[in-house]
XYZ file of C-alpha atoms in Angstrom:
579
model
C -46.291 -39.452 7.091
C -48.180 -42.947 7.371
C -47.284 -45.632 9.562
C -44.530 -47.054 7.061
C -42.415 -43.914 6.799
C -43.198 -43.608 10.438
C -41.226 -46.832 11.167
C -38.584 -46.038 8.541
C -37.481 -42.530 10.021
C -37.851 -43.724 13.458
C -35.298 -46.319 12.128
C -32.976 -43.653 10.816
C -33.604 -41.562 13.798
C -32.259 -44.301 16.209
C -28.924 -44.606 13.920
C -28.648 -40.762 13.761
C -28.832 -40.100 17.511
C -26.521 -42.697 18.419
C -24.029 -41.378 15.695
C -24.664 -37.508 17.265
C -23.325 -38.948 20.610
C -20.212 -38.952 19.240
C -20.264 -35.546 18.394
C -17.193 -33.160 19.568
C -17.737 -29.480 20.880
C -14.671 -28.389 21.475
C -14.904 -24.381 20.194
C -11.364 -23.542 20.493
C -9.661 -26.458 18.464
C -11.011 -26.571 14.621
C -9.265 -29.550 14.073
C -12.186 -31.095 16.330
C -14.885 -29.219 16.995
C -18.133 -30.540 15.034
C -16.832 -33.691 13.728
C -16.747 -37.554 15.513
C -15.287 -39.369 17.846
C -15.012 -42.835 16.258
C -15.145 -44.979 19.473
C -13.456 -48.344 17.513
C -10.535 -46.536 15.567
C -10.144 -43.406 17.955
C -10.078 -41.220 15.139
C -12.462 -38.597 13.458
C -13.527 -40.430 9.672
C -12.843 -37.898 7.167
C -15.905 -39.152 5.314
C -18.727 -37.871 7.679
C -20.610 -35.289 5.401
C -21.705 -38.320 3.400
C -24.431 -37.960 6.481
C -24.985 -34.757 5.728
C -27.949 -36.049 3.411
C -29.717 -38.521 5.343
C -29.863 -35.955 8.708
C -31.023 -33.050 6.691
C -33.996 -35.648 5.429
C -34.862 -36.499 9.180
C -34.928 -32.941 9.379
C -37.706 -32.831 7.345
C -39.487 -35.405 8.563
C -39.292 -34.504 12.586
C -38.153 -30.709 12.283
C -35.898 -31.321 15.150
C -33.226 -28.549 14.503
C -30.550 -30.850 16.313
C -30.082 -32.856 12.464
C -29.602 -29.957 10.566
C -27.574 -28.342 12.521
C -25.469 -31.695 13.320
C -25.609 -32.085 8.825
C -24.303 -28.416 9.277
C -21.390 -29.012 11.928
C -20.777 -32.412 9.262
C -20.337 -29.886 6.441
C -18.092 -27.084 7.789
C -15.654 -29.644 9.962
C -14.879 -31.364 6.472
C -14.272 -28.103 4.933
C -12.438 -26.786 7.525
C -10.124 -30.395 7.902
C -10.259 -32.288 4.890
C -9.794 -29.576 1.967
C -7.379 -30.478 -0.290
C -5.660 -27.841 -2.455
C -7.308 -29.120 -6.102
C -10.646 -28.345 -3.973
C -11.121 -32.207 -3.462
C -11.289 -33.893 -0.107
C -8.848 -36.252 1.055
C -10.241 -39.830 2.807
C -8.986 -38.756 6.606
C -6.562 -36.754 8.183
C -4.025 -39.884 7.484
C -4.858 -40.633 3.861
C -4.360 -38.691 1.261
C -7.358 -40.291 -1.214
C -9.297 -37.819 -2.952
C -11.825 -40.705 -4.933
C -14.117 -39.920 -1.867
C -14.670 -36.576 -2.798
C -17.886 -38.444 -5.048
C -19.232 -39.302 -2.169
C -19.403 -36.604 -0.486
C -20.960 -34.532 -3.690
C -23.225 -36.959 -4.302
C -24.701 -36.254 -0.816
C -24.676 -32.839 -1.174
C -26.534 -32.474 -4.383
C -29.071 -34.870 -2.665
C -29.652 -32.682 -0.283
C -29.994 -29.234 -2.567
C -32.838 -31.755 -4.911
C -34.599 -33.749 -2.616
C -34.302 -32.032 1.299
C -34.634 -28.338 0.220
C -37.384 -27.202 2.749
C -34.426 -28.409 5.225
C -32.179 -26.208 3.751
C -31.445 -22.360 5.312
C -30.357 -20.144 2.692
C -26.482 -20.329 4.627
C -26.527 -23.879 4.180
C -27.754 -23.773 0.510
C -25.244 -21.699 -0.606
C -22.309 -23.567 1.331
C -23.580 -27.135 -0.423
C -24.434 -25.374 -3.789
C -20.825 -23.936 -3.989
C -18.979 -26.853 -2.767
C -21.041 -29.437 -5.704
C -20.313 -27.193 -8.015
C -16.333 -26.670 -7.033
C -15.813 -30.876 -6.757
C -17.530 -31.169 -10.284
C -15.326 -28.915 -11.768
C -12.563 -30.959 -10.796
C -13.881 -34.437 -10.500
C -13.664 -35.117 -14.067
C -9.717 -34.277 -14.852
C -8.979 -36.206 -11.128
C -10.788 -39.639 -11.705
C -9.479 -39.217 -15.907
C -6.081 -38.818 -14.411
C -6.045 -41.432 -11.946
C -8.506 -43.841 -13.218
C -9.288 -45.200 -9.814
C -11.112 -48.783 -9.051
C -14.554 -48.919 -10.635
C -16.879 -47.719 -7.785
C -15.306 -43.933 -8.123
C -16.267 -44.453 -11.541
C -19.684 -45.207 -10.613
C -19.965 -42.582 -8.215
C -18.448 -39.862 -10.769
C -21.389 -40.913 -13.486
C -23.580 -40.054 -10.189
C -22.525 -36.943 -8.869
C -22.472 -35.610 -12.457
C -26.503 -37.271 -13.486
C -27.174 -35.064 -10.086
C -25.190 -31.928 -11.230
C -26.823 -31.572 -14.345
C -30.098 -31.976 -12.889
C -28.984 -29.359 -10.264
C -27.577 -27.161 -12.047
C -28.896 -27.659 -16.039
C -25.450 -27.977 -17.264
C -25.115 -29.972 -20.281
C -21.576 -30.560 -19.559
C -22.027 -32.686 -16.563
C -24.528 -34.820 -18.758
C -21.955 -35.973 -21.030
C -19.528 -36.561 -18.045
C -21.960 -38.499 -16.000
C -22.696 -40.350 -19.248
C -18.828 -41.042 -20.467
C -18.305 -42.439 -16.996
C -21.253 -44.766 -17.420
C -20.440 -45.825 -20.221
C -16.736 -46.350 -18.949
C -18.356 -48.957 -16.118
C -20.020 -50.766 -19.108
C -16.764 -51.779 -20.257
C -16.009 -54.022 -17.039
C -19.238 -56.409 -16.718
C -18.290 -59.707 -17.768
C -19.589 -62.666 -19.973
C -21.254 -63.666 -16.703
C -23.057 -59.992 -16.122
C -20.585 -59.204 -13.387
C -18.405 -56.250 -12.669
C -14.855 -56.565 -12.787
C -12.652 -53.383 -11.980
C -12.258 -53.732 -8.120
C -8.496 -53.554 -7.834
C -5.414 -51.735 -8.585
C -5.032 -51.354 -11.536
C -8.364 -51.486 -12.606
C -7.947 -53.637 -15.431
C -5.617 -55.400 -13.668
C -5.649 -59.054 -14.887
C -3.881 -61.495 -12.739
C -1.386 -64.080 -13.858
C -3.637 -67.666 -14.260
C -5.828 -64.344 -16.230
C -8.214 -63.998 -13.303
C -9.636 -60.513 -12.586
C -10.561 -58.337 -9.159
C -14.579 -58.565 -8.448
C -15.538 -57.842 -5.343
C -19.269 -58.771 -5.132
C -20.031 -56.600 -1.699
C -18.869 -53.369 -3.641
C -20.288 -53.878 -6.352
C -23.735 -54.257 -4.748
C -23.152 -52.102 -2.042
C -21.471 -49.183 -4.249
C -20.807 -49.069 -7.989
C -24.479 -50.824 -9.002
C -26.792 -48.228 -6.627
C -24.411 -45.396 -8.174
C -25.225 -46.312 -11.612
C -28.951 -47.438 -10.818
C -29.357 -43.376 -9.730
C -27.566 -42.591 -12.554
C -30.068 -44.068 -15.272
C -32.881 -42.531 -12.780
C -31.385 -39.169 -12.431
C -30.963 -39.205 -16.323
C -34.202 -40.719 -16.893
C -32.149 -43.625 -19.000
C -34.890 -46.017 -19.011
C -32.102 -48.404 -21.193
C -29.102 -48.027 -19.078
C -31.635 -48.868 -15.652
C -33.038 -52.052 -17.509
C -29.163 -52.573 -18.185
C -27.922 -52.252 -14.497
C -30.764 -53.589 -13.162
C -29.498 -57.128 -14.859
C -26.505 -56.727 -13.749
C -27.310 -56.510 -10.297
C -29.564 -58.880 -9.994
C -27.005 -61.130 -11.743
C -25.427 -60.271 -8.404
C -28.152 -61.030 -6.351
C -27.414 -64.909 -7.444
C -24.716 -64.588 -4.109
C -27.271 -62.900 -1.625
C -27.558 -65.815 0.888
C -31.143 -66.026 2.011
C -30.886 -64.454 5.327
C -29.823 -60.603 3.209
C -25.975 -61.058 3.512
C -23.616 -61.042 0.509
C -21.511 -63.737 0.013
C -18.190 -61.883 -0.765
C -15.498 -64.479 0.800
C -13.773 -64.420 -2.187
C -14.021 -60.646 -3.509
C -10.917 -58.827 -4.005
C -11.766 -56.661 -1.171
C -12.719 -58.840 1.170
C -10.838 -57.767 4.053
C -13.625 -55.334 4.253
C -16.444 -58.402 4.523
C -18.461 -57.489 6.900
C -21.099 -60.288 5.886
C -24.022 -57.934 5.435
C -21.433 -55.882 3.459
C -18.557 -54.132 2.903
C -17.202 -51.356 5.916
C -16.971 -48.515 4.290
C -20.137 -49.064 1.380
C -23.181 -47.799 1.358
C -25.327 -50.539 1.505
C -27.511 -52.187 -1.387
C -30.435 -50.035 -0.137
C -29.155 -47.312 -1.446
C -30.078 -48.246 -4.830
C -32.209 -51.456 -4.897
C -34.910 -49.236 -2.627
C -36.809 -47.362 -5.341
C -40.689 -47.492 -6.969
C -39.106 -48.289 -10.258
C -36.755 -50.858 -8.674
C -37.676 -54.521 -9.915
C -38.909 -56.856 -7.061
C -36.092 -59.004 -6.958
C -33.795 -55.806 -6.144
C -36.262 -54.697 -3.298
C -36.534 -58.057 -1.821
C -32.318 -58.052 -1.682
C -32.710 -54.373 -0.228
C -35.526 -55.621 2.355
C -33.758 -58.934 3.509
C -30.318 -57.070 3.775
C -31.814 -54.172 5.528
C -33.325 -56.393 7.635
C -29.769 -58.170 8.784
C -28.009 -54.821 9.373
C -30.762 -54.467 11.870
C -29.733 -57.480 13.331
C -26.379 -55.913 13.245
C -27.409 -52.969 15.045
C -26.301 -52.869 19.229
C -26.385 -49.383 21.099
C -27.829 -47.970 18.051
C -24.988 -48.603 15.539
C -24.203 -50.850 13.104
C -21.575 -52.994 14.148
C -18.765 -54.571 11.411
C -20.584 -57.871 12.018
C -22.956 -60.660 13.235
C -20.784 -61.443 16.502
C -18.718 -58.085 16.652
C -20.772 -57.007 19.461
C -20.681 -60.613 21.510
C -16.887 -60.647 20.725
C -16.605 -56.992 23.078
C -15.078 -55.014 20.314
C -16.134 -51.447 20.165
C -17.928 -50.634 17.439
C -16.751 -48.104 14.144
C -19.136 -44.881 13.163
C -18.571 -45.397 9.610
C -21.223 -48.730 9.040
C -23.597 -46.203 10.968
C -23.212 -43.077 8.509
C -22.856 -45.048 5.582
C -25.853 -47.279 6.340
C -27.896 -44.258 7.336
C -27.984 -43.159 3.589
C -29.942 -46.264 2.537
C -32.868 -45.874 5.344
C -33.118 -42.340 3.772
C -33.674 -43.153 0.374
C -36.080 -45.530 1.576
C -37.899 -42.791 2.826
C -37.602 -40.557 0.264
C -37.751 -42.937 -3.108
C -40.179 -46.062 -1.614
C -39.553 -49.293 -2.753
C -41.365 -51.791 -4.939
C -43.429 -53.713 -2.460
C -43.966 -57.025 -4.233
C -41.970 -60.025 -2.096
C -40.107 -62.455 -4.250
C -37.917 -65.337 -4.104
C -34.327 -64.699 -4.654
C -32.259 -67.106 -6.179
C -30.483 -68.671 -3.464
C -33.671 -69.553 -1.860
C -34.057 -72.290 -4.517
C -31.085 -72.954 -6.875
C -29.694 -76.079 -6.683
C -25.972 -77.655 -8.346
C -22.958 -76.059 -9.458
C -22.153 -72.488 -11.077
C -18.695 -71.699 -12.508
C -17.508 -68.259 -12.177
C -14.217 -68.788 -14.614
C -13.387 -65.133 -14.308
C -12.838 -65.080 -10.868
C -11.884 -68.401 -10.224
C -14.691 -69.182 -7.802
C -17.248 -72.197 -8.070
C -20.940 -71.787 -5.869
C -23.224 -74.524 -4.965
C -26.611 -75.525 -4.051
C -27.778 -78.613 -2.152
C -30.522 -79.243 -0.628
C -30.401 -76.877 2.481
C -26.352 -76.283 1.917
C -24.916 -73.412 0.075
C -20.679 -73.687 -0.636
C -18.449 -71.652 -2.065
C -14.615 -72.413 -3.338
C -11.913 -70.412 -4.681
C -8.656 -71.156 -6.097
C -7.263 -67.833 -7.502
C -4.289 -65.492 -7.905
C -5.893 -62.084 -7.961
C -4.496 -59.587 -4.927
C -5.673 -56.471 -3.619
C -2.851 -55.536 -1.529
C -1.196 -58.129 0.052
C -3.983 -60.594 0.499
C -4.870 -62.678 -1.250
C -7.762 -65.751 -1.531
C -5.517 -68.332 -2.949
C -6.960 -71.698 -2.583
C -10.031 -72.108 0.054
C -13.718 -73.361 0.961
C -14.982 -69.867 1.190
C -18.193 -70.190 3.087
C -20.787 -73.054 4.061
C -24.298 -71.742 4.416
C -27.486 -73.551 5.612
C -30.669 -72.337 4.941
C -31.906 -72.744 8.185
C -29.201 -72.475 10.399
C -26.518 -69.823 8.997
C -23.443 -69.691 8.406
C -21.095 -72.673 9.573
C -17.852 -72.021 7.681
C -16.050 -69.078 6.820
C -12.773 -67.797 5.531
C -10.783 -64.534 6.383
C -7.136 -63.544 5.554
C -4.832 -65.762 5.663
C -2.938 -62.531 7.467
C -4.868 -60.288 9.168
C -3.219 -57.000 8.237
C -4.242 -53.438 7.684
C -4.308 -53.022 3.731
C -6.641 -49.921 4.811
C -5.582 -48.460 8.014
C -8.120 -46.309 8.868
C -11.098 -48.614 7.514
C -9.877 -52.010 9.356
C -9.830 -52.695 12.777
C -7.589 -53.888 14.780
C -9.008 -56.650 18.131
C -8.628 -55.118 21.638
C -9.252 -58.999 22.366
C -8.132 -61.833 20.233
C -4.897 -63.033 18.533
C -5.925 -62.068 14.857
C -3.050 -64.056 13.513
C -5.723 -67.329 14.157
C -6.760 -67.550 10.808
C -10.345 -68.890 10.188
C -10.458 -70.269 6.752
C -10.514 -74.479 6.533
C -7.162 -75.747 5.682
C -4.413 -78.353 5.843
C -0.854 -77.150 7.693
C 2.342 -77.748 9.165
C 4.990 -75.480 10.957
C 4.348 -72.245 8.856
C 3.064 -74.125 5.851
C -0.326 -74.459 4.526
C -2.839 -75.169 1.641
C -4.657 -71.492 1.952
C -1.237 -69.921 0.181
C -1.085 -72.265 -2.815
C -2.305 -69.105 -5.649
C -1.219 -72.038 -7.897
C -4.001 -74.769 -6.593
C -6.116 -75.952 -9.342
C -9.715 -76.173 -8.321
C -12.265 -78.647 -9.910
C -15.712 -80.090 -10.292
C -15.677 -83.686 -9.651
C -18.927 -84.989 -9.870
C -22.880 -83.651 -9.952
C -25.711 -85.725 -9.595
C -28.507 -86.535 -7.119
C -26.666 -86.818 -3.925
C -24.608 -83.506 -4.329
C -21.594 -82.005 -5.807
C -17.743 -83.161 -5.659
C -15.105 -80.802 -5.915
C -11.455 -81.238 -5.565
C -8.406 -79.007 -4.817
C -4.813 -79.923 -5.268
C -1.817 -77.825 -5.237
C 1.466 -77.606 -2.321
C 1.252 -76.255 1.034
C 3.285 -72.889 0.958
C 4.455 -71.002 2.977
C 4.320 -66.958 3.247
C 7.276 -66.367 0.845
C 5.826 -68.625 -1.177
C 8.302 -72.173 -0.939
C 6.749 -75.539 -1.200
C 6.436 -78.180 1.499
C 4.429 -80.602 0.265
C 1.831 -82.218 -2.582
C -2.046 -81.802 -0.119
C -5.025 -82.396 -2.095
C -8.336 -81.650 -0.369
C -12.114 -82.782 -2.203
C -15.351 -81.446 -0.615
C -18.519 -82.767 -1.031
C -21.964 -80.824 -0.741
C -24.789 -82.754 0.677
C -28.386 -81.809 1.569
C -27.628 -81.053 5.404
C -23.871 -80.618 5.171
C -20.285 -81.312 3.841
C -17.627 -83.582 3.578
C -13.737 -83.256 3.256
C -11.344 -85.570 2.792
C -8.164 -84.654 3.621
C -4.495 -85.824 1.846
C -0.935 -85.095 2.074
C 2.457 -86.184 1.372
C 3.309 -85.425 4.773
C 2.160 -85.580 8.245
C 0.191 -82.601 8.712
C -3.089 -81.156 10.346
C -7.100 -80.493 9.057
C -7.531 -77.245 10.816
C -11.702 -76.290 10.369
C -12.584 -73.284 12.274
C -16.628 -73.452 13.246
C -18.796 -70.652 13.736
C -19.623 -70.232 17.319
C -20.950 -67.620 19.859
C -19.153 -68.068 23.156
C -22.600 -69.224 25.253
C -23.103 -71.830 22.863
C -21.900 -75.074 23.905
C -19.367 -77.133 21.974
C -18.677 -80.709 22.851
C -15.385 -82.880 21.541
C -14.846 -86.627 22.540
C -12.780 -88.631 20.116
C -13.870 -88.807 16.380
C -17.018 -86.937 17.065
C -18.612 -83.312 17.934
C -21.243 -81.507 17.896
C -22.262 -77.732 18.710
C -25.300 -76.791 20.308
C -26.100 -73.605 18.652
C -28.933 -71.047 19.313
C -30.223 -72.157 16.049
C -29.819 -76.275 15.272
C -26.970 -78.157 15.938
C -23.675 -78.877 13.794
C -22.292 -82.579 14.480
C -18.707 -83.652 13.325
C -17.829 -86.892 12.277
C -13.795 -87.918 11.420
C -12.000 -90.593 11.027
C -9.815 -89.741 13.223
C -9.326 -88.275 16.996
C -10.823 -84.440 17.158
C -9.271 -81.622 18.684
C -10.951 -78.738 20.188
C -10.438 -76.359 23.018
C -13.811 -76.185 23.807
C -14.357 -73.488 26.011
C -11.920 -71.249 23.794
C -12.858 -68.964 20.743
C -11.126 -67.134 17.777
C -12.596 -64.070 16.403
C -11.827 -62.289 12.853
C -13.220 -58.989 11.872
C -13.259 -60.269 8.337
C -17.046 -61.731 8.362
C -17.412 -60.649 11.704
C -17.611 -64.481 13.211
C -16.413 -66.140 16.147
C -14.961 -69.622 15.914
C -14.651 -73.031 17.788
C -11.450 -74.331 16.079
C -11.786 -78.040 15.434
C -8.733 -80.093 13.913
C -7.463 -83.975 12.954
C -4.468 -85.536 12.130
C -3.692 -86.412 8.157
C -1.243 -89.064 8.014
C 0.583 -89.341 4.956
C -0.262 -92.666 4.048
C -3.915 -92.290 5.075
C -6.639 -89.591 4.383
C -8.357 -87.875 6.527
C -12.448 -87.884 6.082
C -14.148 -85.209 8.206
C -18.253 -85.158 7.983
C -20.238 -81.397 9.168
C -23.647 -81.930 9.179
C -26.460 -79.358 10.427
C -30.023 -79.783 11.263
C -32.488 -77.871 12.943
């Protein structure tokens, strides 16, 4: 092992131990004996022999017996708890989902090709006969169901790894009809649609359900190992594309700009909650340089992310006091693993966010990104819903190169859409939305799924767009006309802010609590750890300065700012950040 691989599995060892910690011995109750404690959700994930893999590959590495016989415990506690009668596996003791049941192949047949000098020949048999029972039914389950697209994905996966397993030429043309199934959902723009229920659902203004941190985090790595483990050199040069078409919302710090995916309750900033991670796919010697710098840079924030030796759902989770969930930890673990096992390509490149500059249109999804100077924005105005959220009409996220994130939106209701892969704050008041918007008693602009989102202007001095559409309410019932125009400027952005009636600017600002935020009439500033953010308005500021609102979606916590918007006079608000 040379220095490198030294670092990684030291890396993966720190996760792994921190996730064994939570390991239950109780000998006399099945139900929990081998399995873990998640210390956030105070349940036992039902998706914890996805670990299985990346502990039997420290095995290998160290030889310290207490991985494979955790991967073991992993193994027989999801048999023994999360069988289901087709001989899938259900998502948790509480949910029924089977889709998972990929997942948990995929890191079995991993294990049986790439850790075998880990394996006893007990354990072999146990992870030979359970692959070979899920890909007997896999096929008739996700061609019944047709689930979202990253099951899809994952299915083309576990079957590229069955056949090379087992040398059945049956799972090769079931890893390739799924594969060829995903092709069917990239867009005109090279992204993938398919990430909601139905997945070709198609919303009613004929946007459809991307989710940008899946598909990097998930569905692309899946059918990156697919073209590898099929030795597809086409369908790799294909994917590849397609991800790094993705890559164009990496921010340049590693996180992935999903504030507008149709999943984005799960945002975690660096991710998605219960993904994978980008690692998992973009970390490989045949992997072009653009996907290993993404992999590097985002492997590099989850670190970042990392308190007590797991990954936490966000930048300020851990500052905010909320506990922290196992399943970033054994999900994440995977990706250090294959970095182990697979290398990377070592050449460092720029990504595109480091450089591009003006205004993209995403038509399909409704969602406009832009590029100024040191400022990165991105706006929505779409229908599509996952659930019961839904983006409607927002400034997503502002981004500064040097500085982070300033802006940021979440639900516009915090609620559960996935029970057991959510969290709930032992803390704050998640009803405080964070996403920039105009409202009055119950009624605001973030609701409008009607809004009609433009581009204004692009020259020299930035980009202009403009939003206009009613403040609504949660059933939906009009108030009044707003209309709200942003511009993106070198160091920050402006909104202007109008309505029909008398209402409020509500702009939530990302702030840790022992960084000091100052309000005194039109003007405010926040000292933060890394530059400062100034505020200019026209009119008088509000801020509780010494108070902050936290939302798991993005992980953030926020100083909440707000001015008056008179109805006869617009409101002009200026955020500027320097370093």
């Amino acid at each position: 092992m040379n220095e490198k691989e030294k670092g990684f599995c030291e890396e993966l060892a720190a996760l792994a131990d921190a996730l064994l910690s939570f390991r239950v011995s109780a000998p006399h109750h099945t139900a929990a004996d081998g399995g873990v404690l998640c210390p956030a959700c105070l349940l036992m994930h039902g998706r914890i022999a996805d670990a299985v893999y990346p502990l039997l590959c420290l095995y290998e590495y160290t030889k310290d017996e207490k991985y494979r016989e955790a991967a073991r415990d992993f193994a027989e506690w999801t048999e023994r708890n999360c069988l289901m009668p087709d001989g899938s596996y259900r998502n948790d003791a509480a949910n029924g989902w089977e889709g998972v049941t990929a997942f948990c192949c995929i890191a079995f047949l991993k294990s049986l090709l790439y850790c075998p000098s880990a394996l006893d020949e007990e354990l072999q048999k146990t992870l030979s006969a359970v692959a070979a029972r899920i890909l007997r039914m896999l096929d008739g389950f996700m061609s019944r169901v047709m689930p979202v697209i990253n099951y899809r994905a994952a299915s083309a996966y576990a079957y590229a790894l069955g056949y090379r397993y087992f040398g059945e030429e049956k799972y090769l043309a079931a890893a390739r009809k799924w594969e060829q199934n995903c092709r069917g959902y990239v867009t005109e723009n090279g992204l993938l649609r398919g990430e909601g229920t139905p997945c070709d659902y198609r919303s009613k203004r004929g946007y459809v359900p991307i989710d940008i941190a899946y598909n990097a985090e998930e569905t692309l790595p899946s059918l990156l190992w697919f073209a590898r483990e099929t030795d597809d050199t086409e369908a790799e040069a294909f994917w590849q594309r397609c991800a790094e078409t993705h890559i164009e919302f990496m921010l340049p710090d590693g996180a992935w700009d999903d504030s507008f995916g149709s999943r984005r309750f799960k945002w975690t900033y660096y991710g998605s909650r219960t993904a994978d991670g980008c690692a998992t796919g973009f970390f490989a010697r045949s992997a072009s340089a653009v996907l290993s710098e993404a992999a590097r840079r985002n492997t590099a924030l989850v670190r970042n992310c990392t308190h007590d030796g797991l990954v936490t759902g966000g930048k300020m989770f851990f500052e905010a006091g909320e506990p922290t969930c196992i399943h970033h930890t054994f999900c994440r673990m995977k990706g250090l693993a294959d970095r182990l096992k697979f290398g990377e390509n070592p050449e460092s490149v720029p990504l595109y966010r480091d450089f591009a500059e003006g205004v993209k249109h995403y038509p399909e999804m409704g969602v406009y990104c832009v590029g100024k100077g040191n400022m990165y924005g991105s706006f929505a105005a779409t229908d599509v819903r996952y659930g019961a959220d839904c983006v409607g009409n927002a400034l997503t996220l502002a981004y500064h190169k040097k500085i982070g994130a300033l802006l940021s939106a979440s639900m516009s209701d915090y609620t559960l859409i996935e029970p057991q892969n959510m969290q709930l704050s032992r803390k704050y008041d998640l009803k405080k939305c964070s996403t920039v918007r105009l409202e009055k008693d119950g009624f605001d602009s973030v609701r409008d799924t009607e809004a009609v989102l433009t581009c204004e202007k692009e020259d020299r001095e930035g980009t202009i767009l403009r939003s206009t559409g009613f403040l609504k309410n949660r059933d939906g019932k009009a108030l009044a006309r707003f209309a709200l125009t942003y511009a993106v400027r070198d160091n920050g952005i402006e909104i202007t802010a109008e309505c029909e009636e008398d209402a409020r600017l509500i702009f939530p600002i990302i702030a840790s609590h022992n960084e000091t935020v100052r309000a005194e009439e039109k003007c405010a500033e926040i000292k933060r750890s890394d530059g400062n953010i100034s505020v200019e308005a026209s009119e008088k500021i509000k801020c509780a300065e010494s108070e902050r609102i936290f939302n798991p979606v993005g992980g953030f916590l926020y100083a909440v700012f707000s001015a008056a918007v008179s109805q006869d006079k617009p409101l002009h608000v200026r955020i500027t950040a320097e370093k």
